[in-house]
């Protein structure tokens, strides 16, 4: 049996057991929202990179902004966008999960304010170890 969970909607394989073990070590309670946020970060950046190759970074950013994925005039993923994908009514739910992910060694930058958002800068070494 594989230790990888495939989240089909997001198309990522995540080593669930290692993720769970790291959360336990750091005393961080996780739920599916944590996985969804990480998948959204990775998928959006892949889409952004692909669009940038087809057009330009500026046009790709504008396209993602128009779709409500990026915050206005930035490469930060909108808190509102993430909120919708974890099925919560409050951006605080997103922020709490972001803080949990930081405890698990994900480096995530925050842009505060109503037009704010989040940007994944780096994943921990243990995260994307493929089998």
Short mmCIF file of C-alpha atoms in Angstrom, two decimals:
data_model
loop_
_atom_site.label_atom_id
_atom_site.label_comp_id
_atom_site.label_asym_id
_atom_site.label_seq_id
_atom_site.Cartn_x
_atom_site.Cartn_y
_atom_site.Cartn_z
CA UNK A 1 0.00 0.00 0.00
CA UNK A 2 1.37 3.38 -0.96
CA UNK A 3 1.98 6.05 1.65
CA UNK A 4 1.00 8.66 -0.89
CA UNK A 5 -2.48 10.09 -1.00
CA UNK A 6 -3.64 11.41 -4.34
CA UNK A 7 -6.00 14.33 -4.00
CA UNK A 8 -7.59 14.06 -7.47
CA UNK A 9 -9.18 17.50 -7.49
CA UNK A 10 -5.76 19.02 -6.99
CA UNK A 11 -3.69 16.40 -8.79
CA UNK A 12 -0.93 16.15 -6.18
CA UNK A 13 0.46 13.18 -4.36
CA UNK A 14 1.35 13.95 -0.78
CA UNK A 15 3.15 11.61 1.59
CA UNK A 16 0.34 11.55 4.12
CA UNK A 17 2.14 9.52 6.78
CA UNK A 18 5.24 11.70 6.81
CA UNK A 19 3.02 14.80 6.94
CA UNK A 20 1.08 13.28 9.85
CA UNK A 21 4.28 12.26 11.63
CA UNK A 22 5.76 15.78 11.33
CA UNK A 23 2.51 17.31 12.58
CA UNK A 24 2.54 14.95 15.57
CA UNK A 25 6.19 15.78 16.34
CA UNK A 26 5.38 19.52 16.33
CA UNK A 27 2.05 19.04 18.13
CA UNK A 28 0.12 20.54 15.21
CA UNK A 29 -3.43 19.37 14.59
CA UNK A 30 -4.05 19.05 10.86
CA UNK A 31 -7.08 18.50 8.69
CA UNK A 32 -7.80 18.22 5.00
CA UNK A 33 -7.68 22.03 4.71
CA UNK A 34 -3.91 21.97 5.30
CA UNK A 35 -3.44 19.58 2.38
CA UNK A 36 -5.75 21.59 0.15
CA UNK A 37 -3.86 24.81 0.84
CA UNK A 38 -0.50 23.23 0.02
CA UNK A 39 -1.93 21.73 -3.17
CA UNK A 40 -3.41 25.09 -4.15
CA UNK A 41 -0.04 26.80 -3.64
CA UNK A 42 1.74 24.23 -5.80
CA UNK A 43 -0.93 24.05 -8.51
CA UNK A 44 -1.37 27.81 -8.82
CA UNK A 45 2.37 28.33 -9.15
CA UNK A 46 2.51 25.64 -11.86
CA UNK A 47 -0.34 27.36 -13.73
CA UNK A 48 1.33 30.76 -13.29
CA UNK A 49 4.61 29.41 -14.65
CA UNK A 50 2.86 27.81 -17.61
CA UNK A 51 0.88 30.96 -18.43
CA UNK A 52 4.05 33.05 -18.11
CA UNK A 53 5.74 30.93 -20.77
CA UNK A 54 2.77 31.36 -23.12
CA UNK A 55 2.39 35.11 -22.61
CA UNK A 56 4.38 37.12 -20.07
CA UNK A 57 4.61 37.24 -16.30
CA UNK A 58 2.61 40.46 -16.27
CA UNK A 59 -0.19 39.02 -18.42
CA UNK A 60 -0.21 35.76 -16.47
CA UNK A 61 -0.49 37.67 -13.18
CA UNK A 62 -3.33 39.79 -14.57
CA UNK A 63 -5.16 36.68 -15.76
CA UNK A 64 -4.89 35.01 -12.35
CA UNK A 65 -5.89 38.25 -10.66
CA UNK A 66 -8.95 38.54 -12.92
CA UNK A 67 -9.94 34.98 -11.97
CA UNK A 68 -9.71 35.90 -8.25
CA UNK A 69 -6.72 33.67 -7.62
CA UNK A 70 -4.08 36.36 -7.09
CA UNK A 71 -4.57 39.44 -4.94
CA UNK A 72 -4.61 42.76 -6.73
CA UNK A 73 -1.23 43.76 -8.22
CA UNK A 74 0.68 40.85 -6.69
CA UNK A 75 1.77 37.25 -7.03
CA UNK A 76 0.15 36.37 -3.71
CA UNK A 77 -2.70 33.88 -3.66
CA UNK A 78 -5.82 35.55 -2.34
CA UNK A 79 -7.01 34.57 1.13
CA UNK A 80 -10.55 34.65 -0.26
CA UNK A 81 -9.59 32.14 -2.95
CA UNK A 82 -8.01 29.78 -0.41
CA UNK A 83 -10.98 30.20 1.93
CA UNK A 84 -13.36 28.95 -0.75
CA UNK A 85 -11.25 25.85 -1.37
CA UNK A 86 -11.16 24.78 2.26
CA UNK A 87 -14.92 25.31 2.60
CA UNK A 88 -14.73 27.86 5.40
CA UNK A 89 -16.53 31.15 5.96
CA UNK A 90 -13.61 33.01 7.48
CA UNK A 91 -10.15 33.95 6.26
CA UNK A 92 -9.04 33.35 9.86
CA UNK A 93 -9.41 29.63 9.09
CA UNK A 94 -6.91 30.06 6.24
CA UNK A 95 -4.57 32.12 8.40
CA UNK A 96 -4.64 29.51 11.19
CA UNK A 97 -3.74 26.75 8.74
CA UNK A 98 -0.97 28.90 7.26
CA UNK A 99 0.46 29.34 10.77
CA UNK A 100 0.28 25.57 11.30
CA UNK A 101 2.10 24.98 8.00
CA UNK A 102 4.81 27.40 9.10
CA UNK A 103 5.27 25.32 12.27
CA UNK A 104 5.82 22.37 9.92
CA UNK A 105 8.68 24.29 8.23
CA UNK A 106 6.85 25.59 5.17
CA UNK A 107 8.09 29.07 4.37
CA UNK A 108 5.06 31.18 3.51
CA UNK A 109 5.07 34.92 3.06
CA UNK A 110 2.03 36.95 3.99
CA UNK A 111 0.75 40.16 2.46
CA UNK A 112 -1.55 41.76 5.06
CA UNK A 113 -4.69 43.77 4.45
CA UNK A 114 -7.95 43.38 2.59
CA UNK A 115 -6.06 42.83 -0.68
CA UNK A 116 -3.59 40.54 1.03
CA UNK A 117 -2.63 37.01 0.31
CA UNK A 118 -0.10 34.26 0.73
CA UNK A 119 2.91 33.04 -1.18
CA UNK A 120 4.68 29.71 -0.68
CA UNK A 121 8.41 30.38 -0.86
CA UNK A 122 9.80 27.01 0.16
CA UNK A 123 8.69 23.55 1.23
CA UNK A 124 10.52 21.52 3.87
CA UNK A 125 12.98 18.85 2.71
CA UNK A 126 10.75 16.06 3.97
CA UNK A 127 7.67 17.21 2.03
CA UNK A 128 8.21 16.40 -1.63
CA UNK A 129 10.30 13.27 -1.27
CA UNK A 130 8.99 11.11 -4.10
CA UNK A 131 9.10 7.33 -3.86
#
